[in-house]
Coordinates of C-alpha atoms and ligand atoms in Angstrom, one line a residue:
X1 CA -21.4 12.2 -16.2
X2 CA -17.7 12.4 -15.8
X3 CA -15.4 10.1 -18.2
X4 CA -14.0 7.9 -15.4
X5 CA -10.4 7.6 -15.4
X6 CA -8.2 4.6 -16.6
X7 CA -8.3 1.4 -14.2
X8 CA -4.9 2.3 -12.9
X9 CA -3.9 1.9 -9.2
X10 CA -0.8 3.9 -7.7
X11 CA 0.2 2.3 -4.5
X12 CA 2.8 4.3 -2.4
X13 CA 4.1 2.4 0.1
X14 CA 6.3 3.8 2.9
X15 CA 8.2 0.3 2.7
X16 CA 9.2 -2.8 0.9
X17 CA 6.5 -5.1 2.2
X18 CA 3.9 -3.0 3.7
X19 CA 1.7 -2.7 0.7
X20 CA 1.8 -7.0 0.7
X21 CA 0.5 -6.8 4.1
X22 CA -2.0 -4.6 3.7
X23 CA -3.6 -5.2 0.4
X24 CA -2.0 -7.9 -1.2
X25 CA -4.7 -9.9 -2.0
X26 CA -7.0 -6.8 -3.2
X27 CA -3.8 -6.3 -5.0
X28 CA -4.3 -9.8 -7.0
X29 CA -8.1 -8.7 -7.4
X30 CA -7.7 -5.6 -9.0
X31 CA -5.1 -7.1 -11.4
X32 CA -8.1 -9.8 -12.1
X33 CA -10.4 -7.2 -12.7
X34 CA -7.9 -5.6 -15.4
X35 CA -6.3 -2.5 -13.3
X36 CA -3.0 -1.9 -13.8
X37 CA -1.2 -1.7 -10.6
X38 CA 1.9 0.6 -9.5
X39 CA 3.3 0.0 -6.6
X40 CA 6.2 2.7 -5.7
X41 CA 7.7 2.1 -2.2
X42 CA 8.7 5.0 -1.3
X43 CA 12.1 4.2 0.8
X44 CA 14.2 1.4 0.3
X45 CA 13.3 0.0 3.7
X46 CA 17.2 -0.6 4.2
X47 CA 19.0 -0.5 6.9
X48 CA 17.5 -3.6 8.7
X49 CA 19.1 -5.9 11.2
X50 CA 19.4 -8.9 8.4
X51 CA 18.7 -7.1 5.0
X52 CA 20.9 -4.9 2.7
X53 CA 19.8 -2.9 -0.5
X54 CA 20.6 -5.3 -2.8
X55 CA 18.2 -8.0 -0.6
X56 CA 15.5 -5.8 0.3
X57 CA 15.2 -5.2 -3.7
X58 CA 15.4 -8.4 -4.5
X59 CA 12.5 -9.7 -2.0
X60 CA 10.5 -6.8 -3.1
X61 CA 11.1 -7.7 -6.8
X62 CA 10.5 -11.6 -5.8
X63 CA 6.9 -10.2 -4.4
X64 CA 6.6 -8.3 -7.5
X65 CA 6.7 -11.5 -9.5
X66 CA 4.2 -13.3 -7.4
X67 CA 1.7 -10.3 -7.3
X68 CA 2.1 -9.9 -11.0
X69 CA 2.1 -6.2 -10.4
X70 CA 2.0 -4.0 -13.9
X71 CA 4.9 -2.3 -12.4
X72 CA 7.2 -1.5 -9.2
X73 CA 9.7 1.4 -8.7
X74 CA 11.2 2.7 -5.7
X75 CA 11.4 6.7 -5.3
X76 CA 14.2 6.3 -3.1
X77 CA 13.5 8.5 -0.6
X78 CA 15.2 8.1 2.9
X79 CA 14.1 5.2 5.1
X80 CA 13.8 5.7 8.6
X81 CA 13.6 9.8 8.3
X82 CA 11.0 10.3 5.8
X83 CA 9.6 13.5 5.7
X84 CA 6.8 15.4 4.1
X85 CA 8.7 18.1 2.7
X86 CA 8.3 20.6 -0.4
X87 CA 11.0 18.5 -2.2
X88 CA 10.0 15.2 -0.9
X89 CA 6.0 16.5 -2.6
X90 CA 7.5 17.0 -5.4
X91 CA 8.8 13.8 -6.1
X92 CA 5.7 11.9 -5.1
X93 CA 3.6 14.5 -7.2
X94 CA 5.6 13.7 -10.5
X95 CA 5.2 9.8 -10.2
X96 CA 1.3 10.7 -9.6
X97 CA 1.8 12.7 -12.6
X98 CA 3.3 10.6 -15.1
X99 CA 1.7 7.3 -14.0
X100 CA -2.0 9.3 -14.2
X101 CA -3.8 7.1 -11.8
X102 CA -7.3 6.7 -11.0
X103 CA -6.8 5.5 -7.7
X104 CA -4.1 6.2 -4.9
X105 CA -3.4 3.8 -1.7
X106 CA -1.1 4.6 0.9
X107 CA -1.2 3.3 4.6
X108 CA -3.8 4.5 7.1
X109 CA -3.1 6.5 10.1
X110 CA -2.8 6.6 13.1
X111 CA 0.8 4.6 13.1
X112 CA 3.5 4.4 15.4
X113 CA 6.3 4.5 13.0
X114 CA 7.3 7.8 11.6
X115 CA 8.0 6.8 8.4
X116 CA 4.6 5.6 8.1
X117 CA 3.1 8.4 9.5
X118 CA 4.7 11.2 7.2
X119 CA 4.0 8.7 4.2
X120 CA 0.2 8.9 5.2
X121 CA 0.6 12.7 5.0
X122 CA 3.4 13.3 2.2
X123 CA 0.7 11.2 -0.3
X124 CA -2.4 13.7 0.6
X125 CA -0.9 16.9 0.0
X126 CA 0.9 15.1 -2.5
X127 CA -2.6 14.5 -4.4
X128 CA -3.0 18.4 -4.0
X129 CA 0.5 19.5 -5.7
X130 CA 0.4 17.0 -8.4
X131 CA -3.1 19.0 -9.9
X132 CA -1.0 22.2 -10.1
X133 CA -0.5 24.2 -13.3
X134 CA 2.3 27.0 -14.2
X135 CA 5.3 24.7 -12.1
X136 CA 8.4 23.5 -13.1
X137 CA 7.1 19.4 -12.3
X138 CA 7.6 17.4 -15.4
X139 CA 4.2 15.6 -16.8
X140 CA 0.5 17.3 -17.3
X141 CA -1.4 17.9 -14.0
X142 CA -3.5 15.1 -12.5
X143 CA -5.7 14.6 -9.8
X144 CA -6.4 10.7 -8.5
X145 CA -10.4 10.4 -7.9
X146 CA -9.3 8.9 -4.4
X147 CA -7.4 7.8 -1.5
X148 CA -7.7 4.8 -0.1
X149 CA -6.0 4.0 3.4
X150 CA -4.1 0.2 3.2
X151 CA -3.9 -1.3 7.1
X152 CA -0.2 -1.7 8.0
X153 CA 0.4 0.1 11.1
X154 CA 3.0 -0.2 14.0
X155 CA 0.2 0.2 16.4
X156 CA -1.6 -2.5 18.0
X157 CA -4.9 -1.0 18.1
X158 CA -8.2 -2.0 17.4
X159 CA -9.2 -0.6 13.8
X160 CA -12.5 0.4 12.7
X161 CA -12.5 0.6 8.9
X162 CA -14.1 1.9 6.6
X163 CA -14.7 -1.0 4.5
X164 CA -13.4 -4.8 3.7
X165 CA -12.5 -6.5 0.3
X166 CA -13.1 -10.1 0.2
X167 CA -9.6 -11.4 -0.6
X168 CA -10.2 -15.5 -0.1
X169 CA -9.7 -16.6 -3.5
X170 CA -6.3 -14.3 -3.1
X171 CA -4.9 -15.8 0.1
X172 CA -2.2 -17.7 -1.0
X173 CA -1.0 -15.5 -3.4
X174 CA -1.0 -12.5 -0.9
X175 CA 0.7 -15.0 1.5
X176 CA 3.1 -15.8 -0.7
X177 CA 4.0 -12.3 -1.7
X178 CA 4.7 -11.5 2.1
X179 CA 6.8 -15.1 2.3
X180 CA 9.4 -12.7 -0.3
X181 CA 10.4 -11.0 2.4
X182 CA 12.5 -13.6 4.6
X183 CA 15.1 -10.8 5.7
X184 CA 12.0 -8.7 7.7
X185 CA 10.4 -12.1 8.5
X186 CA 12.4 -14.9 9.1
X187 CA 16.1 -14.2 8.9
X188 CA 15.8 -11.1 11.9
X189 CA 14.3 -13.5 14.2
X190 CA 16.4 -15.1 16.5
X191 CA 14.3 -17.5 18.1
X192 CA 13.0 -20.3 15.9
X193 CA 9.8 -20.0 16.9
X194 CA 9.3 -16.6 16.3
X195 CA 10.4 -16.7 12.4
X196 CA 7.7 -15.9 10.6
X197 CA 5.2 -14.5 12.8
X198 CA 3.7 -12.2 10.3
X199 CA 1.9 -15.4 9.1
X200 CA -0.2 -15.8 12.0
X201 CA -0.8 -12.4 12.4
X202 CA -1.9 -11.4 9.1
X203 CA -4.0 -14.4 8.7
X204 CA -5.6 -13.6 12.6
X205 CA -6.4 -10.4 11.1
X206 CA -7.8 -10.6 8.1
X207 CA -9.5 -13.7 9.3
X208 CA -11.3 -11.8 11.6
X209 CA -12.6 -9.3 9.3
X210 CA -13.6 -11.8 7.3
X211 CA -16.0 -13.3 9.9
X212 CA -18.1 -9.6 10.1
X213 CA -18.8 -9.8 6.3
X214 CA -19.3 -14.0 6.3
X215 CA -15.9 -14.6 4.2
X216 CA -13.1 -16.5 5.1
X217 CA -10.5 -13.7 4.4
X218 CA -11.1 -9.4 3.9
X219 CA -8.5 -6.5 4.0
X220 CA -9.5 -3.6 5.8
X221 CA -9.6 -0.2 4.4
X222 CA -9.8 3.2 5.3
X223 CA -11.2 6.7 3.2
X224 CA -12.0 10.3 4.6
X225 CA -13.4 10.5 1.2
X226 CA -17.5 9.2 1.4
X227 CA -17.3 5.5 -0.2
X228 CA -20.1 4.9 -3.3
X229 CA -21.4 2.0 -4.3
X230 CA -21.7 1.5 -8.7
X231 CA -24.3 -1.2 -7.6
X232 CA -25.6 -3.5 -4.7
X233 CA -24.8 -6.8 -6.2
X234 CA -20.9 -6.4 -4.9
X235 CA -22.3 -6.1 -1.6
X236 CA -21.3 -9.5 0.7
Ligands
LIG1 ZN1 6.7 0.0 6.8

């Protein structure tokens, strides 16, 4: 059999907050389990209506921190008109490269923000360029086992995953981790009543996915990969 890979998680985020909301707390339980986890946003997220650069860094750092993640980078590539271009493949095919994951997440599809949307595609074929030989991208080829769809989409549909993580004994720290980012949150919202609405939704959500697998709290995921079970016992 194959020498599996090192427990190492890449997470490419389109955003600054995104990968919180869709897989914080199997965030927390991979770093329980001893994964190291990566998270590169892949924009800045800036401009927003009440952040700047220098905020938007310093929530995502804050989150960071209460995540405990191995590491956090931003590839700085441009907010709002991401594109999956050559150059922008590139990019995300060197961090895949030098960080030499086992494991890739990036955010599912469909989605109604464009950013999202070309993230979702930029980290598949991404995947692809980052196993190539005889080019002029710095680090030895590599090629993640998998990629696995986080949920953090502009559209309000009804989603059908793939799968759900238990994420109960994470709640507070995934809640907590979102909480980081007042500027998207809090601070944008006009209306008292509407700062911090994320709460409730998230916790609606993941709720909810938690009652069809008899748990209090699960993050739903996504694969176009077939999913194996190592054993039955993890089953809920
Ligand atoms: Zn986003």
């Amino acid at each position: 059999m194959e020498k599996k890979m090192k427990k190492r998680a890449l997470i490419l985020s389109p955003h600054p907050d995104d990968a919180e909301i869709g897989m914080g707390g199997t965030i927390g339980k991979l770093l329980d389990d001893g994964w190291e986890v990566i998270l590169a946003d892949l924009t800045n997220g800036e401009p927003t209506p009440a952040g700047s650069i220098e905020i938007r860094a310093a929530e995502a750092e804050k989150a960071a921190q209460v995540l405990n993640l191995t590491k956090r980078i931003c590839l700085n590539l441009p907010n709002r008109y991401l594109e999956n271009t050559l150059e922008n493949r590139k990019i995300v095919a060197e961090a895949i490269r030098e960080f030499k994951p086992r494991w890739l997440f990036t955010t599912a599809l469909p989605d109604a923000h464009p950013d999202h949307i070309h993230a979702s595609e930029l980290v598949v074929d991404a995947r692809f360029t980052a196993k190539l030989t005889k080019t002029d991208m710095a680090f030895e080829p590599h090629y993640p086992e998998k990629i696995i769809y986080f949920y953090a989409s502009h559209l309000r549909q009804h989603a059908n995953p793939r799968f759900v993580v238990d994420v109960t004994s994470q709640w507070e720290r995934k809640i907590a981790a979102i909480e980081a980012y007042q500027s998207q949150f809090w601070l944008n919202q006009q209306d008292p009543a509407q700062r911090g609405w994320i709460i409730e939704h998230i916790t609606a959500q993941c709720r909810y996915y938690g009652t069809r697998v008899g748990v209090k709290y699960a993050e739903p995921f996504f694969s176009h990969e077939l999913v194996g079970l190592g054993n039955l016992d993890s089953l809920l």
